[in-house]
PDB file of C-alpha atoms in Angstrom:
ATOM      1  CA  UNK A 777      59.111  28.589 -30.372  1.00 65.00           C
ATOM      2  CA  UNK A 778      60.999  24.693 -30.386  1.00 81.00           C
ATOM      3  CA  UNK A 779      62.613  26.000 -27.264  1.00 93.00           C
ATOM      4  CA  UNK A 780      66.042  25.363 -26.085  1.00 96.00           C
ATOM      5  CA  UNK A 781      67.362  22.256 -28.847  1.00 97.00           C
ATOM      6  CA  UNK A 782      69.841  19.858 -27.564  1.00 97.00           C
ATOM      7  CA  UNK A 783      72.054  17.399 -29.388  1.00 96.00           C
ATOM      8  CA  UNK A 784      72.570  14.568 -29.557  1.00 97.00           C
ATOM      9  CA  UNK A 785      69.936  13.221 -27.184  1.00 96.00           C
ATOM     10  CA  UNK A 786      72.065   9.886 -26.303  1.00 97.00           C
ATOM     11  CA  UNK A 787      75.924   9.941 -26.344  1.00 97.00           C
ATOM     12  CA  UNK A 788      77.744   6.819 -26.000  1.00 97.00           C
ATOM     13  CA  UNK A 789      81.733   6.837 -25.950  1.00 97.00           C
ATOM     14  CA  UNK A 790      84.782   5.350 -24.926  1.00 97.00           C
ATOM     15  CA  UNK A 791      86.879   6.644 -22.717  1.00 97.00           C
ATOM     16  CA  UNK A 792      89.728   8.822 -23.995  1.00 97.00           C
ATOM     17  CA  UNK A 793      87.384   9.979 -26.959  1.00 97.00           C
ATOM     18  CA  UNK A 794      86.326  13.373 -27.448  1.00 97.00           C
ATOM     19  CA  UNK A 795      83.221  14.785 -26.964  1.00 98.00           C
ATOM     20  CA  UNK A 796      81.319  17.326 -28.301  1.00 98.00           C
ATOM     21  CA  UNK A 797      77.468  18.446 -26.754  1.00 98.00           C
ATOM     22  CA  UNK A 798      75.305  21.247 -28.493  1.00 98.00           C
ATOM     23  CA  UNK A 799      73.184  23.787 -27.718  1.00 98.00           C
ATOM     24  CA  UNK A 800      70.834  26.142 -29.393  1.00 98.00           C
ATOM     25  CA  UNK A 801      69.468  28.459 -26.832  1.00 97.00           C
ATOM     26  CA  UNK A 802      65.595  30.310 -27.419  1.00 95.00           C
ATOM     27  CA  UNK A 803      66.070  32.989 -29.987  1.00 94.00           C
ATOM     28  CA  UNK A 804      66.471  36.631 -28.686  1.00 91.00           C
ATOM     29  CA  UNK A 805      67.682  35.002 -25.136  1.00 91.00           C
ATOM     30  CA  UNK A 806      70.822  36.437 -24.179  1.00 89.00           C
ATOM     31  CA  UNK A 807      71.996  33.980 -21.170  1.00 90.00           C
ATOM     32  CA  UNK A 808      73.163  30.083 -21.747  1.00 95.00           C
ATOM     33  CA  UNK A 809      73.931  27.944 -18.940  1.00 95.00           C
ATOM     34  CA  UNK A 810      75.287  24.430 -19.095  1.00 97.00           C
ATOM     35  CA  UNK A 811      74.447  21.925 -16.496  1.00 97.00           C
ATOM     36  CA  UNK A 812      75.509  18.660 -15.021  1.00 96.00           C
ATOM     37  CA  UNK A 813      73.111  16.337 -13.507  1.00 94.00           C
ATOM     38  CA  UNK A 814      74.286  12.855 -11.664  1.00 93.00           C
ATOM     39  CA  UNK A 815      72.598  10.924  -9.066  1.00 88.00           C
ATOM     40  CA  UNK A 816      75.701  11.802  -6.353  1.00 88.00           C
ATOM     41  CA  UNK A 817      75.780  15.467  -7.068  1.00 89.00           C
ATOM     42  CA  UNK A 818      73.394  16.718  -8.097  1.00 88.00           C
ATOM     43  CA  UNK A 819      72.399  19.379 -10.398  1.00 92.00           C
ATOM     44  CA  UNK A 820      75.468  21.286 -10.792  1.00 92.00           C
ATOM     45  CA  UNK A 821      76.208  24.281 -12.546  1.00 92.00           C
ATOM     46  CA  UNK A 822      79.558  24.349 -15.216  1.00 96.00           C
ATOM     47  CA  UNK A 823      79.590  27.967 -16.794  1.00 95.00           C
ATOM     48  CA  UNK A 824      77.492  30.485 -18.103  1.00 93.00           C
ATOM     49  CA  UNK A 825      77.648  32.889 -20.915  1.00 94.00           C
ATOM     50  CA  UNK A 826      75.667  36.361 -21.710  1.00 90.00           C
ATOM     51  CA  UNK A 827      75.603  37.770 -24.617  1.00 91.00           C
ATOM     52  CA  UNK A 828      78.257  35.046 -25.999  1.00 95.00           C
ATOM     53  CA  UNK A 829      81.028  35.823 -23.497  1.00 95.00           C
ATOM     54  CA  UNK A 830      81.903  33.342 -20.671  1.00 94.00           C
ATOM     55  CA  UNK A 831      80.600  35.003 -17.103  1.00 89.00           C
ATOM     56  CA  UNK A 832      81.497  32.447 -14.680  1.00 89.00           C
ATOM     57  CA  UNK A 833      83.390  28.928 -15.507  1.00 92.00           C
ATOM     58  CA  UNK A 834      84.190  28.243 -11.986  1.00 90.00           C
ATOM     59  CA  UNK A 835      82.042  24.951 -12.117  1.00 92.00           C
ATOM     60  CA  UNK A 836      83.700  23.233 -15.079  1.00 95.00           C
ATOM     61  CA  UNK A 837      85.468  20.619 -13.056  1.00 88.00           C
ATOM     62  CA  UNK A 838      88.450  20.629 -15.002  1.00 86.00           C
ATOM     63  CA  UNK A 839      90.822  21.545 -18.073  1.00 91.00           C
ATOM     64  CA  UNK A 840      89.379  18.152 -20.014  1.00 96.00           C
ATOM     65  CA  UNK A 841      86.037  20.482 -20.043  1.00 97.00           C
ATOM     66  CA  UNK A 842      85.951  23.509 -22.256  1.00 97.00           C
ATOM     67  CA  UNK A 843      82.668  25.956 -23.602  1.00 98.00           C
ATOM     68  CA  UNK A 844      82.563  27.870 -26.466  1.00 97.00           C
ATOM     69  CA  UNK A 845      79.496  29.980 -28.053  1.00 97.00           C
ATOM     70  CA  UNK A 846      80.782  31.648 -31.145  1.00 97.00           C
ATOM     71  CA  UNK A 847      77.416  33.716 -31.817  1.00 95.00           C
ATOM     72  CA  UNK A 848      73.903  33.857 -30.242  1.00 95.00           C
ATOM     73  CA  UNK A 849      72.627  30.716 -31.684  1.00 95.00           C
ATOM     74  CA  UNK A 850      74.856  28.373 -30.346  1.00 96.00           C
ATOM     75  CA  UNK A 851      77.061  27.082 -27.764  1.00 98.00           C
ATOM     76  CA  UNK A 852      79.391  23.588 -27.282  1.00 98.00           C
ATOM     77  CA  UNK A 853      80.410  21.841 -24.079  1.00 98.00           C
ATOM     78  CA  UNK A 854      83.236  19.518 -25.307  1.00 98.00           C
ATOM     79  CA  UNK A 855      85.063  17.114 -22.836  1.00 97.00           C
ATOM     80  CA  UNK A 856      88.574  16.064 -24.364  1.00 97.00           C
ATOM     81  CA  UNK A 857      89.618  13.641 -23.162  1.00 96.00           C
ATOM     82  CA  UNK A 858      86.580  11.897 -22.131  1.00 96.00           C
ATOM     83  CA  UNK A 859      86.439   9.468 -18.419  1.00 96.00           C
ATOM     84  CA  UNK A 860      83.746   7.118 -17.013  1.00 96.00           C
ATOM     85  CA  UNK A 861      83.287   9.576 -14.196  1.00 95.00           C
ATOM     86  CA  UNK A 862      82.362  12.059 -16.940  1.00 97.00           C
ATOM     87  CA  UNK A 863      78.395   9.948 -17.319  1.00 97.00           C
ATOM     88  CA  UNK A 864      76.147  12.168 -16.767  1.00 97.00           C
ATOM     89  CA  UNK A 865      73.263  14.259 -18.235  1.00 97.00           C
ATOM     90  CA  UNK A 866      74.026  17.440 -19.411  1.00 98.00           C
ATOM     91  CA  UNK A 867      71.456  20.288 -19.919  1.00 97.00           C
ATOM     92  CA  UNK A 868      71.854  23.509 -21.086  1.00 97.00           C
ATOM     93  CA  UNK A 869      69.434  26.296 -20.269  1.00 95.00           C
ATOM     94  CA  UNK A 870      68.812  30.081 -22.000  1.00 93.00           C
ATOM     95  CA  UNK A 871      67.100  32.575 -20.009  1.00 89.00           C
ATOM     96  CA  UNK A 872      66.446  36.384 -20.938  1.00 85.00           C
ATOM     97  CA  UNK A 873      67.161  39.220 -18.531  1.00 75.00           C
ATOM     98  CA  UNK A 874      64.560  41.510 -18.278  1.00 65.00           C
ATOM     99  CA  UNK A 875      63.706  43.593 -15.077  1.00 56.00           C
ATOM    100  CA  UNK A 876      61.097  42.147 -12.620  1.00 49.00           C
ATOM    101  CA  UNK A 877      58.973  45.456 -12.952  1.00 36.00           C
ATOM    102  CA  UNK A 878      58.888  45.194 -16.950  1.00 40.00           C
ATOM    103  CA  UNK A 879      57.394  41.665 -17.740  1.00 38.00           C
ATOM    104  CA  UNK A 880      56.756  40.439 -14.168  1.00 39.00           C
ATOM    105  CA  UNK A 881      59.781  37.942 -14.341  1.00 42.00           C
ATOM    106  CA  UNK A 882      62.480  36.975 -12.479  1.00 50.00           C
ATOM    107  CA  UNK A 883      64.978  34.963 -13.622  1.00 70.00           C
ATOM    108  CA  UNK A 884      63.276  32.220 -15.333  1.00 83.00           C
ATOM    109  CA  UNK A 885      65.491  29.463 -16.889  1.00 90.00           C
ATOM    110  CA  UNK A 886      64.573  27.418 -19.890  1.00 93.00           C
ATOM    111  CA  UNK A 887      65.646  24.178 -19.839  1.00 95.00           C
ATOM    112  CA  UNK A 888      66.862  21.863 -22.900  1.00 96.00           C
ATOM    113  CA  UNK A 889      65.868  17.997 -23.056  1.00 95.00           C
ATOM    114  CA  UNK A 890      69.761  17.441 -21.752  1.00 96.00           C
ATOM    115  CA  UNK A 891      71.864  15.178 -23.517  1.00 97.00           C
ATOM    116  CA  UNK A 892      72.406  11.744 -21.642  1.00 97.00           C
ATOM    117  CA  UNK A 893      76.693  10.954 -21.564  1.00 98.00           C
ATOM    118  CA  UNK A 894      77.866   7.547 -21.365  1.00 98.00           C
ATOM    119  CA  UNK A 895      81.548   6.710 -20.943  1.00 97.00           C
ATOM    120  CA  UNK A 896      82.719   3.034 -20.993  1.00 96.00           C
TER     121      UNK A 896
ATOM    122  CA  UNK B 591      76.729  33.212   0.135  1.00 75.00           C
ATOM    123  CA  UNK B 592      72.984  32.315  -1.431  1.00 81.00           C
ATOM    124  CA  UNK B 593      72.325  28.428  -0.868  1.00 88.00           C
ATOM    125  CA  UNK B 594      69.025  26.345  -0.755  1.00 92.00           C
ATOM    126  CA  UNK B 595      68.377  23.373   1.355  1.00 95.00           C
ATOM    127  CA  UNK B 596      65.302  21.014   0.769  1.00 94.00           C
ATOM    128  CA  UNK B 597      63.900  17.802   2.363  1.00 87.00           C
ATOM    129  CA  UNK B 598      65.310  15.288   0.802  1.00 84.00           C
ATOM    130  CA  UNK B 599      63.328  12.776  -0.397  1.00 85.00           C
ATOM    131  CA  UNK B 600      61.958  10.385  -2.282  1.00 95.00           C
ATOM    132  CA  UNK B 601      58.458  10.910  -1.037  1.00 96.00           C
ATOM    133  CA  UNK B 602      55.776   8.306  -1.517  1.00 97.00           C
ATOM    134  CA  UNK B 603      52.064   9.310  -1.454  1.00 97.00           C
ATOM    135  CA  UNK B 604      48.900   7.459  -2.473  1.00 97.00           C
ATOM    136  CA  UNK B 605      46.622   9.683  -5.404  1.00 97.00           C
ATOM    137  CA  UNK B 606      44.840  12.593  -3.532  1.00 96.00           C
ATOM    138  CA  UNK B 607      46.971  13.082  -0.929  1.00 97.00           C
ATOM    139  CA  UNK B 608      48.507  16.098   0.570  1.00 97.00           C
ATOM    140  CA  UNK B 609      51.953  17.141  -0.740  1.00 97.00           C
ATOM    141  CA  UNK B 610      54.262  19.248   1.356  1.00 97.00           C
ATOM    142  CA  UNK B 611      57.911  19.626   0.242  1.00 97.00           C
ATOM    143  CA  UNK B 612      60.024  22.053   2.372  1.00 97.00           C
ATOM    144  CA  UNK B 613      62.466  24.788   1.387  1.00 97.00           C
ATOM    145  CA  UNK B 614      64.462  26.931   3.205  1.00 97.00           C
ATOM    146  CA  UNK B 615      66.831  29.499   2.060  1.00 94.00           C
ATOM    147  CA  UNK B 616      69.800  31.454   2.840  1.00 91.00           C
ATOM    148  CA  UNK B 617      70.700  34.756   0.652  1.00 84.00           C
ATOM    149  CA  UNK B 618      71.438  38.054   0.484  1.00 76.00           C
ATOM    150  CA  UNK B 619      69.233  40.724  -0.585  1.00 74.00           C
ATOM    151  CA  UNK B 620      66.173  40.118  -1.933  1.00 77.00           C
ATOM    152  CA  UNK B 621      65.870  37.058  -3.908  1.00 84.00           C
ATOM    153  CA  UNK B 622      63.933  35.513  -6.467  1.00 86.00           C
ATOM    154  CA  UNK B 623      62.493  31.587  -5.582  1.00 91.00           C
ATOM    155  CA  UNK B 624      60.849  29.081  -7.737  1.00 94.00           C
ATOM    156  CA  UNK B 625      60.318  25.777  -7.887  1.00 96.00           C
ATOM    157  CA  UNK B 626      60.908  23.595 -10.980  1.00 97.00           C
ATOM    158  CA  UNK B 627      59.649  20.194 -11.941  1.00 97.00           C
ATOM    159  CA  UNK B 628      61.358  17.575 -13.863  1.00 96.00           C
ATOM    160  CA  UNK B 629      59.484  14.708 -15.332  1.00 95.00           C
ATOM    161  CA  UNK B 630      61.156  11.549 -16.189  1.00 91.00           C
ATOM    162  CA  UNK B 631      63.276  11.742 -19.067  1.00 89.00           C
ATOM    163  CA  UNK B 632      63.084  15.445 -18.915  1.00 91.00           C
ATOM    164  CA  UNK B 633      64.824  18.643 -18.436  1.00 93.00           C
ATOM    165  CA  UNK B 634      63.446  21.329 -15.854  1.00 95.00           C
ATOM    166  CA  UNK B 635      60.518  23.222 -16.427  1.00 94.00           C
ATOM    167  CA  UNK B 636      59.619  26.101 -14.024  1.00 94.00           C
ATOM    168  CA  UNK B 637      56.540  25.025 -11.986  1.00 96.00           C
ATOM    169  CA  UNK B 638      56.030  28.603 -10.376  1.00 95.00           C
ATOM    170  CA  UNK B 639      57.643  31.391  -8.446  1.00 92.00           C
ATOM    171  CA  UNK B 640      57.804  34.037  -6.293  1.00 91.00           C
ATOM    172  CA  UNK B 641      59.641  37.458  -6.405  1.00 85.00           C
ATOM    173  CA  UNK B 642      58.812  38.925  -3.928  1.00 85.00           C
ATOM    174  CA  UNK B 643      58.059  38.690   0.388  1.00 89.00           C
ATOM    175  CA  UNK B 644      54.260  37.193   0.716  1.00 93.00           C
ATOM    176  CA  UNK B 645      53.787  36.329  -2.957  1.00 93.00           C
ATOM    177  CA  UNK B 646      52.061  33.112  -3.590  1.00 96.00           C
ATOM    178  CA  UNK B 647      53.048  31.592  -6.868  1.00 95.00           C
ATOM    179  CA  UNK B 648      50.661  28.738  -7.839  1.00 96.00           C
ATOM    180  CA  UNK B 649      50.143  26.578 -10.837  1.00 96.00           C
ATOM    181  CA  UNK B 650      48.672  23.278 -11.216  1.00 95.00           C
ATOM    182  CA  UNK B 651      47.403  23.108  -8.302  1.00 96.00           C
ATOM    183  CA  UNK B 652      50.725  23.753  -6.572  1.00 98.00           C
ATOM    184  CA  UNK B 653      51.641  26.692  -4.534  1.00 98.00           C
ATOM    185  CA  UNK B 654      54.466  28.040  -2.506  1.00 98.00           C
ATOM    186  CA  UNK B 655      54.541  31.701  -0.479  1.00 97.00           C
ATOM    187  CA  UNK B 656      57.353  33.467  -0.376  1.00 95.00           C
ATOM    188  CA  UNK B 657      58.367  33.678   3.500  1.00 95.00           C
ATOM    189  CA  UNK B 658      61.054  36.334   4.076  1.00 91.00           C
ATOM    190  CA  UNK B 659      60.706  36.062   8.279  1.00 93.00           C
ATOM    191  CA  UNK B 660      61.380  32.058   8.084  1.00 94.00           C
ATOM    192  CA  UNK B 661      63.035  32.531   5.002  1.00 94.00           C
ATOM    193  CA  UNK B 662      61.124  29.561   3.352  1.00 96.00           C
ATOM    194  CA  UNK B 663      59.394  28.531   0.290  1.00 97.00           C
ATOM    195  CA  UNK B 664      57.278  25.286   0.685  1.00 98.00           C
ATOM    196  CA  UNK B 665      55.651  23.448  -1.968  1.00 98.00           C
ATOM    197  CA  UNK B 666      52.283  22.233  -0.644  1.00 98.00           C
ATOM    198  CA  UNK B 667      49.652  20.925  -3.389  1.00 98.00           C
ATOM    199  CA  UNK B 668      45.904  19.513  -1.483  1.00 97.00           C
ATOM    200  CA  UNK B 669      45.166  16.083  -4.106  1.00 96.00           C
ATOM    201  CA  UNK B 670      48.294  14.781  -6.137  1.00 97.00           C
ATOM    202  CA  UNK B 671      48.135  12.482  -9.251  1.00 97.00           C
ATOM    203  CA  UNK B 672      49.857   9.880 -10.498  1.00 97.00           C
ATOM    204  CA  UNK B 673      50.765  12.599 -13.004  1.00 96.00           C
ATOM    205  CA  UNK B 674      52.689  14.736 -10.333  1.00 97.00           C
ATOM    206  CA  UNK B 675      55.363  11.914 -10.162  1.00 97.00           C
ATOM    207  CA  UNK B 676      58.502  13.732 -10.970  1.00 97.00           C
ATOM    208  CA  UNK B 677      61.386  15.439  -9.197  1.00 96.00           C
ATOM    209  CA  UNK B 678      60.921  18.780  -7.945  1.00 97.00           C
ATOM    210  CA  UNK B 679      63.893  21.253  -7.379  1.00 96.00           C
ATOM    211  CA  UNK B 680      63.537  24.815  -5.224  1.00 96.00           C
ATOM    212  CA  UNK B 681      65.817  27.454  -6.444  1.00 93.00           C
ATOM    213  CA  UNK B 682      66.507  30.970  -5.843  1.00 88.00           C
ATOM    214  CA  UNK B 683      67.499  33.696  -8.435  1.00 84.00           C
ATOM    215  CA  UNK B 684      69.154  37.230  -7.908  1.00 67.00           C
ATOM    216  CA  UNK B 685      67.215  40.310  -8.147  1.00 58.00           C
ATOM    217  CA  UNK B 686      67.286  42.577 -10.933  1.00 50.00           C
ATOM    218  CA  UNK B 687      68.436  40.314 -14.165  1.00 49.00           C
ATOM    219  CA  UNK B 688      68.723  36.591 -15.255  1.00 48.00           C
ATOM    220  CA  UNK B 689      71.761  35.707 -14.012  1.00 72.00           C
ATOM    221  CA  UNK B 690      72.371  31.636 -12.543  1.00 79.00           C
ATOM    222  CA  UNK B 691      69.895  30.018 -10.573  1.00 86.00           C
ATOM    223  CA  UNK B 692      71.278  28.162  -7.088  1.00 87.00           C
ATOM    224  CA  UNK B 693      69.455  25.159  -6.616  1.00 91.00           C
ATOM    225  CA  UNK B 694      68.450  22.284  -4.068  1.00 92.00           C
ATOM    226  CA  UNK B 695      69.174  18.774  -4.194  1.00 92.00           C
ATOM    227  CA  UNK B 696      65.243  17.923  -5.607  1.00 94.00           C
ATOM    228  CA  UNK B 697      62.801  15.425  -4.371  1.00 96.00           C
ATOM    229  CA  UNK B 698      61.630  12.956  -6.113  1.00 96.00           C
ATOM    230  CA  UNK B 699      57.775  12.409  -5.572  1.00 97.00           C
ATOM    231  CA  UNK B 700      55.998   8.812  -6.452  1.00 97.00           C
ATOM    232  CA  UNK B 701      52.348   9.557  -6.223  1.00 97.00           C
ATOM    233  CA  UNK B 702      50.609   5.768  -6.076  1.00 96.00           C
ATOM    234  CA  UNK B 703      47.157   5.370  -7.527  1.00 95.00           C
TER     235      UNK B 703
END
């Protein structure tokens, strides 16, 4: 399996632009997170979807962000309009859910490469 | 609500040294923990984990027990290598079902040959 694909790799952007980050999860995985990572916060969390509908957005920091995943296969994080304090790397992460006593599992997430944001 | 804290770091070793990173937890219920690893240039990759109380995940060389009366989950591992450089997160997980992962801050490691 490629595992979770991520693109582009390296975004570079003025600000006011719009931007648009992609996702294809592991096949057959029915969860997709997307991430922020910066140096001051952290990982954080922005929403998560299962089985293609939105769970919990309550991390997306604001109305510029927005999430879509039209079918199993893939998912978008687009920021419109785009700010400097919007640098960051974003990863997005698929996971399958599966009880603990069937596979031994719990919860394992499976990370993308994260695409690195860079608004001038 | 669930929530993680870990020493913060960065932690500087020379090669073969011991490696303890703490992790303590607060949830409710029973919780999943792990602890990922992310190399430079990386995403996360899971490192190990634990589901349940007294289970000792391990991998690499690394391992972590799962602690329910101190409600802990320390990473110790007894030689590190330069290779180990990297940033390591703790996270817990609810029971029952892949559902979002609360994680700590990570430390960042720099093993020294």
């Amino acid at each position: 399996d490629a595992g979770v694909i991520q693109s582009p790799r390296h975004e570079v952007t003025e600000m006011g632009q719009e931007v648009t980050l992609r996702c294809k999860p592991i096949s057959g995985h029915d969860y997709l997170f997307w991430y922020r990572q910066t140096m001051m916060r952290g990982l954080e969390l922005l929403i998560y979807f299962n089985n293609n509908v939105p769970i919990d957005d309550s991390g997306m920091p604001e109305d510029r962000f927005s999430a879509k995943m039209p079918n199993a296969s893939f998912s978008t994080l687009k920021i419109q309009p785009s700010e400097p304090r919007d640098s960051a790397v974003y990863f997005c992460a698929s996971s399958l859910a599966t009880g603990q006593s069937i596979l031994g599992r719990g919860n394992e997430q499976f990370f993308g490469p994260g695409t690195r944001l860079t608004v001038l | 609500g669930n929530s993680v804290t870990q020493m913060e770091g960065p932690v500087t070793l020379s090669e073969e040294a011991f490696l303890t990173i703490n992790c303590t937890y607060t949830a409710t219920g029973y919780p999943s923990l792990f602890w990922y690893v992310q190399y430079p240039g990386e995403g996360l990759q899971l490192l190990l984990k634990a589901t349940k109380a007294d289970d000792k995940g391990s991998n690499k060389g690394f391992e972590a027990t799962y602690r329910k009366e101190t409600t802990s989950f320390h990473l110790e591992k007894g030689s590190v290598q330069v290779s180990d450089s990297a940033v390591y997160f703790c996270a817990l997980g609810t029971q029952g079902g892949s559902e979002k992962l609360v994680f700590g801050k990570g430390t960042k490691l720099t093993v020294n040959p």
